[in-house]
């Protein structure tokens, strides 16, 4: 193979890789838009706002709640828009399920200073 053919193959391969990446990004963007549209149909504006604030702090938790809401909507378990109070209740239920009891044990090293006990002071 001469160098010009090699360059053509490399550029063709690079362009197909670039196209694959662009297609994957476009698909991801379409999925995210569909997700946001569905959440807008499920949640009241106050609840969406709260979920957005949670996403800023705890992205994984917010994503899990969104997934749960979408599953519930697809299974027709949600009859009306979810309010902020209902969202709070869901979050509280999730946090109590995931809460682990934290136990702190403090162990202190004992200091053996027996000389102080034996000394007597005359004042």
mmCIF file with all atom_site columns, C-alpha atoms in Angstrom:
data_model
loop_
_atom_site.group_PDB
_atom_site.id
_atom_site.type_symbol
_atom_site.label_atom_id
_atom_site.label_alt_id
_atom_site.label_comp_id
_atom_site.label_asym_id
_atom_site.label_entity_id
_atom_site.label_seq_id
_atom_site.pdbx_PDB_ins_code
_atom_site.Cartn_x
_atom_site.Cartn_y
_atom_site.Cartn_z
_atom_site.occupancy
_atom_site.B_iso_or_equiv
_atom_site.pdbx_formal_charge
_atom_site.auth_seq_id
_atom_site.auth_comp_id
_atom_site.auth_asym_id
_atom_site.auth_atom_id
_atom_site.pdbx_PDB_model_num
ATOM 1   C CA . UNK A 1 1   ? 0.000   0.000  0.000   1.00 0.00 ? 1   UNK A CA 1
ATOM 2   C CA . UNK A 1 2   ? 1.253   3.422  -0.774  1.00 0.00 ? 2   UNK A CA 1
ATOM 3   C CA . UNK A 1 3   ? 1.074   6.187  1.856   1.00 0.00 ? 3   UNK A CA 1
ATOM 4   C CA . UNK A 1 4   ? -1.834  7.986  0.188   1.00 0.00 ? 4   UNK A CA 1
ATOM 5   C CA . UNK A 1 5   ? -4.028  4.859  0.462   1.00 0.00 ? 5   UNK A CA 1
ATOM 6   C CA . UNK A 1 6   ? -2.996  4.453  4.086   1.00 0.00 ? 6   UNK A CA 1
ATOM 7   C CA . UNK A 1 7   ? -3.927  8.057  4.831   1.00 0.00 ? 7   UNK A CA 1
ATOM 8   C CA . UNK A 1 8   ? -7.278  7.605  3.102   1.00 0.00 ? 8   UNK A CA 1
ATOM 9   C CA . UNK A 1 9   ? -8.037  4.509  5.201   1.00 0.00 ? 9   UNK A CA 1
ATOM 10  C CA . UNK A 1 10  ? -7.059  6.289  8.407   1.00 0.00 ? 10  UNK A CA 1
ATOM 11  C CA . UNK A 1 11  ? -9.177  9.341  7.622   1.00 0.00 ? 11  UNK A CA 1
ATOM 12  C CA . UNK A 1 12  ? -12.119 7.121  6.635   1.00 0.00 ? 12  UNK A CA 1
ATOM 13  C CA . UNK A 1 13  ? -11.817 5.179  9.869   1.00 0.00 ? 13  UNK A CA 1
ATOM 14  C CA . UNK A 1 14  ? -11.534 8.364  11.897  1.00 0.00 ? 14  UNK A CA 1
ATOM 15  C CA . UNK A 1 15  ? -14.555 9.889  10.255  1.00 0.00 ? 15  UNK A CA 1
ATOM 16  C CA . UNK A 1 16  ? -16.636 6.763  10.916  1.00 0.00 ? 16  UNK A CA 1
ATOM 17  C CA . UNK A 1 17  ? -15.543 6.819  14.565  1.00 0.00 ? 17  UNK A CA 1
ATOM 18  C CA . UNK A 1 18  ? -16.507 10.478 14.755  1.00 0.00 ? 18  UNK A CA 1
ATOM 19  C CA . UNK A 1 19  ? -19.867 9.757  13.155  1.00 0.00 ? 19  UNK A CA 1
ATOM 20  C CA . UNK A 1 20  ? -20.500 6.923  15.629  1.00 0.00 ? 20  UNK A CA 1
ATOM 21  C CA . UNK A 1 21  ? -19.729 9.233  18.533  1.00 0.00 ? 21  UNK A CA 1
ATOM 22  C CA . UNK A 1 22  ? -21.996 11.933 17.132  1.00 0.00 ? 22  UNK A CA 1
ATOM 23  C CA . UNK A 1 23  ? -24.829 9.438  16.661  1.00 0.00 ? 23  UNK A CA 1
ATOM 24  C CA . UNK A 1 24  ? -24.389 8.145  20.201  1.00 0.00 ? 24  UNK A CA 1
ATOM 25  C CA . UNK A 1 25  ? -24.413 11.708 21.565  1.00 0.00 ? 25  UNK A CA 1
ATOM 26  C CA . UNK A 1 26  ? -27.525 12.548 19.551  1.00 0.00 ? 26  UNK A CA 1
ATOM 27  C CA . UNK A 1 27  ? -29.297 9.426  20.830  1.00 0.00 ? 27  UNK A CA 1
ATOM 28  C CA . UNK A 1 28  ? -28.339 10.250 24.419  1.00 0.00 ? 28  UNK A CA 1
ATOM 29  C CA . UNK A 1 29  ? -29.621 13.789 23.975  1.00 0.00 ? 29  UNK A CA 1
ATOM 30  C CA . UNK A 1 30  ? -32.935 12.532 22.521  1.00 0.00 ? 30  UNK A CA 1
ATOM 31  C CA . UNK A 1 31  ? -33.344 10.120 25.433  1.00 0.00 ? 31  UNK A CA 1
ATOM 32  C CA . UNK A 1 32  ? -32.695 12.899 27.942  1.00 0.00 ? 32  UNK A CA 1
ATOM 33  C CA . UNK A 1 33  ? -35.191 15.206 26.213  1.00 0.00 ? 33  UNK A CA 1
ATOM 34  C CA . UNK A 1 34  ? -37.817 12.446 26.253  1.00 0.00 ? 34  UNK A CA 1
ATOM 35  C CA . UNK A 1 35  ? -37.088 11.860 29.927  1.00 0.00 ? 35  UNK A CA 1
ATOM 36  C CA . UNK A 1 36  ? -37.499 15.549 30.779  1.00 0.00 ? 36  UNK A CA 1
ATOM 37  C CA . UNK A 1 37  ? -40.747 15.747 28.798  1.00 0.00 ? 37  UNK A CA 1
ATOM 38  C CA . UNK A 1 38  ? -42.145 12.755 30.654  1.00 0.00 ? 38  UNK A CA 1
ATOM 39  C CA . UNK A 1 39  ? -41.095 14.216 34.019  1.00 0.00 ? 39  UNK A CA 1
ATOM 40  C CA . UNK A 1 40  ? -42.794 17.497 33.091  1.00 0.00 ? 40  UNK A CA 1
ATOM 41  C CA . UNK A 1 41  ? -46.014 15.525 32.533  1.00 0.00 ? 41  UNK A CA 1
ATOM 42  C CA . UNK A 1 42  ? -45.662 13.619 35.801  1.00 0.00 ? 42  UNK A CA 1
ATOM 43  C CA . UNK A 1 43  ? -44.531 16.350 38.209  1.00 0.00 ? 43  UNK A CA 1
ATOM 44  C CA . UNK A 1 44  ? -46.040 19.655 39.217  1.00 0.00 ? 44  UNK A CA 1
ATOM 45  C CA . UNK A 1 45  ? -43.694 22.637 38.737  1.00 0.00 ? 45  UNK A CA 1
ATOM 46  C CA . UNK A 1 46  ? -42.837 22.895 42.450  1.00 0.00 ? 46  UNK A CA 1
ATOM 47  C CA . UNK A 1 47  ? -41.953 19.212 42.590  1.00 0.00 ? 47  UNK A CA 1
ATOM 48  C CA . UNK A 1 48  ? -39.794 19.504 39.449  1.00 0.00 ? 48  UNK A CA 1
ATOM 49  C CA . UNK A 1 49  ? -38.001 22.468 40.968  1.00 0.00 ? 49  UNK A CA 1
ATOM 50  C CA . UNK A 1 50  ? -37.307 20.555 44.186  1.00 0.00 ? 50  UNK A CA 1
ATOM 51  C CA . UNK A 1 51  ? -36.051 17.550 42.246  1.00 0.00 ? 51  UNK A CA 1
ATOM 52  C CA . UNK A 1 52  ? -33.785 19.860 40.258  1.00 0.00 ? 52  UNK A CA 1
ATOM 53  C CA . UNK A 1 53  ? -32.306 21.279 43.456  1.00 0.00 ? 53  UNK A CA 1
ATOM 54  C CA . UNK A 1 54  ? -31.745 17.775 44.782  1.00 0.00 ? 54  UNK A CA 1
ATOM 55  C CA . UNK A 1 55  ? -30.010 16.855 41.522  1.00 0.00 ? 55  UNK A CA 1
ATOM 56  C CA . UNK A 1 56  ? -27.491 19.642 42.113  1.00 0.00 ? 56  UNK A CA 1
ATOM 57  C CA . UNK A 1 57  ? -26.512 18.209 45.479  1.00 0.00 ? 57  UNK A CA 1
ATOM 58  C CA . UNK A 1 58  ? -27.163 14.487 45.150  1.00 0.00 ? 58  UNK A CA 1
ATOM 59  C CA . UNK A 1 59  ? -27.326 13.609 41.470  1.00 0.00 ? 59  UNK A CA 1
ATOM 60  C CA . UNK A 1 60  ? -27.572 9.860  42.009  1.00 0.00 ? 60  UNK A CA 1
ATOM 61  C CA . UNK A 1 61  ? -30.512 10.191 44.387  1.00 0.00 ? 61  UNK A CA 1
ATOM 62  C CA . UNK A 1 62  ? -32.374 12.506 42.016  1.00 0.00 ? 62  UNK A CA 1
ATOM 63  C CA . UNK A 1 63  ? -31.726 10.172 39.079  1.00 0.00 ? 63  UNK A CA 1
ATOM 64  C CA . UNK A 1 64  ? -33.052 7.239  41.115  1.00 0.00 ? 64  UNK A CA 1
ATOM 65  C CA . UNK A 1 65  ? -36.215 9.135  42.042  1.00 0.00 ? 65  UNK A CA 1
ATOM 66  C CA . UNK A 1 66  ? -36.700 10.158 38.406  1.00 0.00 ? 66  UNK A CA 1
ATOM 67  C CA . UNK A 1 67  ? -36.303 6.531  37.298  1.00 0.00 ? 67  UNK A CA 1
ATOM 68  C CA . UNK A 1 68  ? -38.811 5.416  39.919  1.00 0.00 ? 68  UNK A CA 1
ATOM 69  C CA . UNK A 1 69  ? -41.338 8.062  38.853  1.00 0.00 ? 69  UNK A CA 1
ATOM 70  C CA . UNK A 1 70  ? -40.975 7.151  35.174  1.00 0.00 ? 70  UNK A CA 1
ATOM 71  C CA . UNK A 1 71  ? -41.436 3.440  35.945  1.00 0.00 ? 71  UNK A CA 1
ATOM 72  C CA . UNK A 1 72  ? -44.524 4.203  38.009  1.00 0.00 ? 72  UNK A CA 1
ATOM 73  C CA . UNK A 1 73  ? -45.947 6.365  35.209  1.00 0.00 ? 73  UNK A CA 1
ATOM 74  C CA . UNK A 1 74  ? -45.346 3.663  32.604  1.00 0.00 ? 74  UNK A CA 1
ATOM 75  C CA . UNK A 1 75  ? -47.075 1.101  34.822  1.00 0.00 ? 75  UNK A CA 1
ATOM 76  C CA . UNK A 1 76  ? -50.043 3.504  35.267  1.00 0.00 ? 76  UNK A CA 1
ATOM 77  C CA . UNK A 1 77  ? -49.494 3.783  39.008  1.00 0.00 ? 77  UNK A CA 1
ATOM 78  C CA . UNK A 1 78  ? -49.557 7.581  38.861  1.00 0.00 ? 78  UNK A CA 1
ATOM 79  C CA . UNK A 1 79  ? -53.071 8.946  38.258  1.00 0.00 ? 79  UNK A CA 1
ATOM 80  C CA . UNK A 1 80  ? -52.368 12.655 38.710  1.00 0.00 ? 80  UNK A CA 1
ATOM 81  C CA . UNK A 1 81  ? -49.371 14.947 38.795  1.00 0.00 ? 81  UNK A CA 1
ATOM 82  C CA . UNK A 1 82  ? -47.060 14.393 41.752  1.00 0.00 ? 82  UNK A CA 1
ATOM 83  C CA . UNK A 1 83  ? -47.042 17.331 44.161  1.00 0.00 ? 83  UNK A CA 1
ATOM 84  C CA . UNK A 1 84  ? -44.083 18.622 46.127  1.00 0.00 ? 84  UNK A CA 1
ATOM 85  C CA . UNK A 1 85  ? -45.442 17.083 49.347  1.00 0.00 ? 85  UNK A CA 1
ATOM 86  C CA . UNK A 1 86  ? -45.821 13.681 47.685  1.00 0.00 ? 86  UNK A CA 1
ATOM 87  C CA . UNK A 1 87  ? -42.270 13.975 46.373  1.00 0.00 ? 87  UNK A CA 1
ATOM 88  C CA . UNK A 1 88  ? -41.062 14.805 49.903  1.00 0.00 ? 88  UNK A CA 1
ATOM 89  C CA . UNK A 1 89  ? -42.816 11.674 51.201  1.00 0.00 ? 89  UNK A CA 1
ATOM 90  C CA . UNK A 1 90  ? -41.148 9.563  48.488  1.00 0.00 ? 90  UNK A CA 1
ATOM 91  C CA . UNK A 1 91  ? -37.755 11.003 49.352  1.00 0.00 ? 91  UNK A CA 1
ATOM 92  C CA . UNK A 1 92  ? -38.323 10.379 53.043  1.00 0.00 ? 92  UNK A CA 1
ATOM 93  C CA . UNK A 1 93  ? -39.291 6.757  52.354  1.00 0.00 ? 93  UNK A CA 1
ATOM 94  C CA . UNK A 1 94  ? -36.188 6.275  50.230  1.00 0.00 ? 94  UNK A CA 1
ATOM 95  C CA . UNK A 1 95  ? -33.917 7.855  52.824  1.00 0.00 ? 95  UNK A CA 1
ATOM 96  C CA . UNK A 1 96  ? -35.294 5.695  55.650  1.00 0.00 ? 96  UNK A CA 1
ATOM 97  C CA . UNK A 1 97  ? -34.769 2.568  53.555  1.00 0.00 ? 97  UNK A CA 1
ATOM 98  C CA . UNK A 1 98  ? -31.206 3.553  52.743  1.00 0.00 ? 98  UNK A CA 1
ATOM 99  C CA . UNK A 1 99  ? -30.333 4.912  56.161  1.00 0.00 ? 99  UNK A CA 1
ATOM 100 C CA . UNK A 1 100 ? -27.707 2.965  58.011  1.00 0.00 ? 100 UNK A CA 1
ATOM 101 C CA . UNK A 1 101 ? -27.343 3.281  61.706  1.00 0.00 ? 101 UNK A CA 1
ATOM 102 C CA . UNK A 1 102 ? -24.193 5.181  62.528  1.00 0.00 ? 102 UNK A CA 1
ATOM 103 C CA . UNK A 1 103 ? -22.493 4.071  65.670  1.00 0.00 ? 103 UNK A CA 1
ATOM 104 C CA . UNK A 1 104 ? -19.471 5.901  66.975  1.00 0.00 ? 104 UNK A CA 1
ATOM 105 C CA . UNK A 1 105 ? -17.247 4.127  69.453  1.00 0.00 ? 105 UNK A CA 1
ATOM 106 C CA . UNK A 1 106 ? -14.651 6.133  71.289  1.00 0.00 ? 106 UNK A CA 1
ATOM 107 C CA . UNK A 1 107 ? -11.860 4.177  72.842  1.00 0.00 ? 107 UNK A CA 1
ATOM 108 C CA . UNK A 1 108 ? -9.385  6.096  74.883  1.00 0.00 ? 108 UNK A CA 1
ATOM 109 C CA . UNK A 1 109 ? -5.977  4.965  75.851  1.00 0.00 ? 109 UNK A CA 1
ATOM 110 C CA . UNK A 1 110 ? -5.510  4.905  79.560  1.00 0.00 ? 110 UNK A CA 1
ATOM 111 C CA . UNK A 1 111 ? -2.656  6.829  80.969  1.00 0.00 ? 111 UNK A CA 1
ATOM 112 C CA . UNK A 1 112 ? -0.919  5.084  83.840  1.00 0.00 ? 112 UNK A CA 1
ATOM 113 C CA . UNK A 1 113 ? 0.475   7.729  86.114  1.00 0.00 ? 113 UNK A CA 1
ATOM 114 C CA . UNK A 1 114 ? 0.829   5.868  89.355  1.00 0.00 ? 114 UNK A CA 1
ATOM 115 C CA . UNK A 1 115 ? 3.389   8.325  90.732  1.00 0.00 ? 115 UNK A CA 1
ATOM 116 C CA . UNK A 1 116 ? 0.684   10.925 91.335  1.00 0.00 ? 116 UNK A CA 1
ATOM 117 C CA . UNK A 1 117 ? -1.259  8.601  93.595  1.00 0.00 ? 117 UNK A CA 1
ATOM 118 C CA . UNK A 1 118 ? 1.634   7.890  95.901  1.00 0.00 ? 118 UNK A CA 1
ATOM 119 C CA . UNK A 1 119 ? 2.876   11.408 96.429  1.00 0.00 ? 119 UNK A CA 1
ATOM 120 C CA . UNK A 1 120 ? 1.667   13.297 99.424  1.00 0.00 ? 120 UNK A CA 1
ATOM 121 C CA . UNK A 1 121 ? 1.764   16.995 99.683  1.00 0.00 ? 121 UNK A CA 1
ATOM 122 C CA . UNK A 1 122 ? 2.070   18.949 102.866 1.00 0.00 ? 122 UNK A CA 1
ATOM 123 C CA . UNK A 1 123 ? 0.481   22.318 102.632 1.00 0.00 ? 123 UNK A CA 1
#
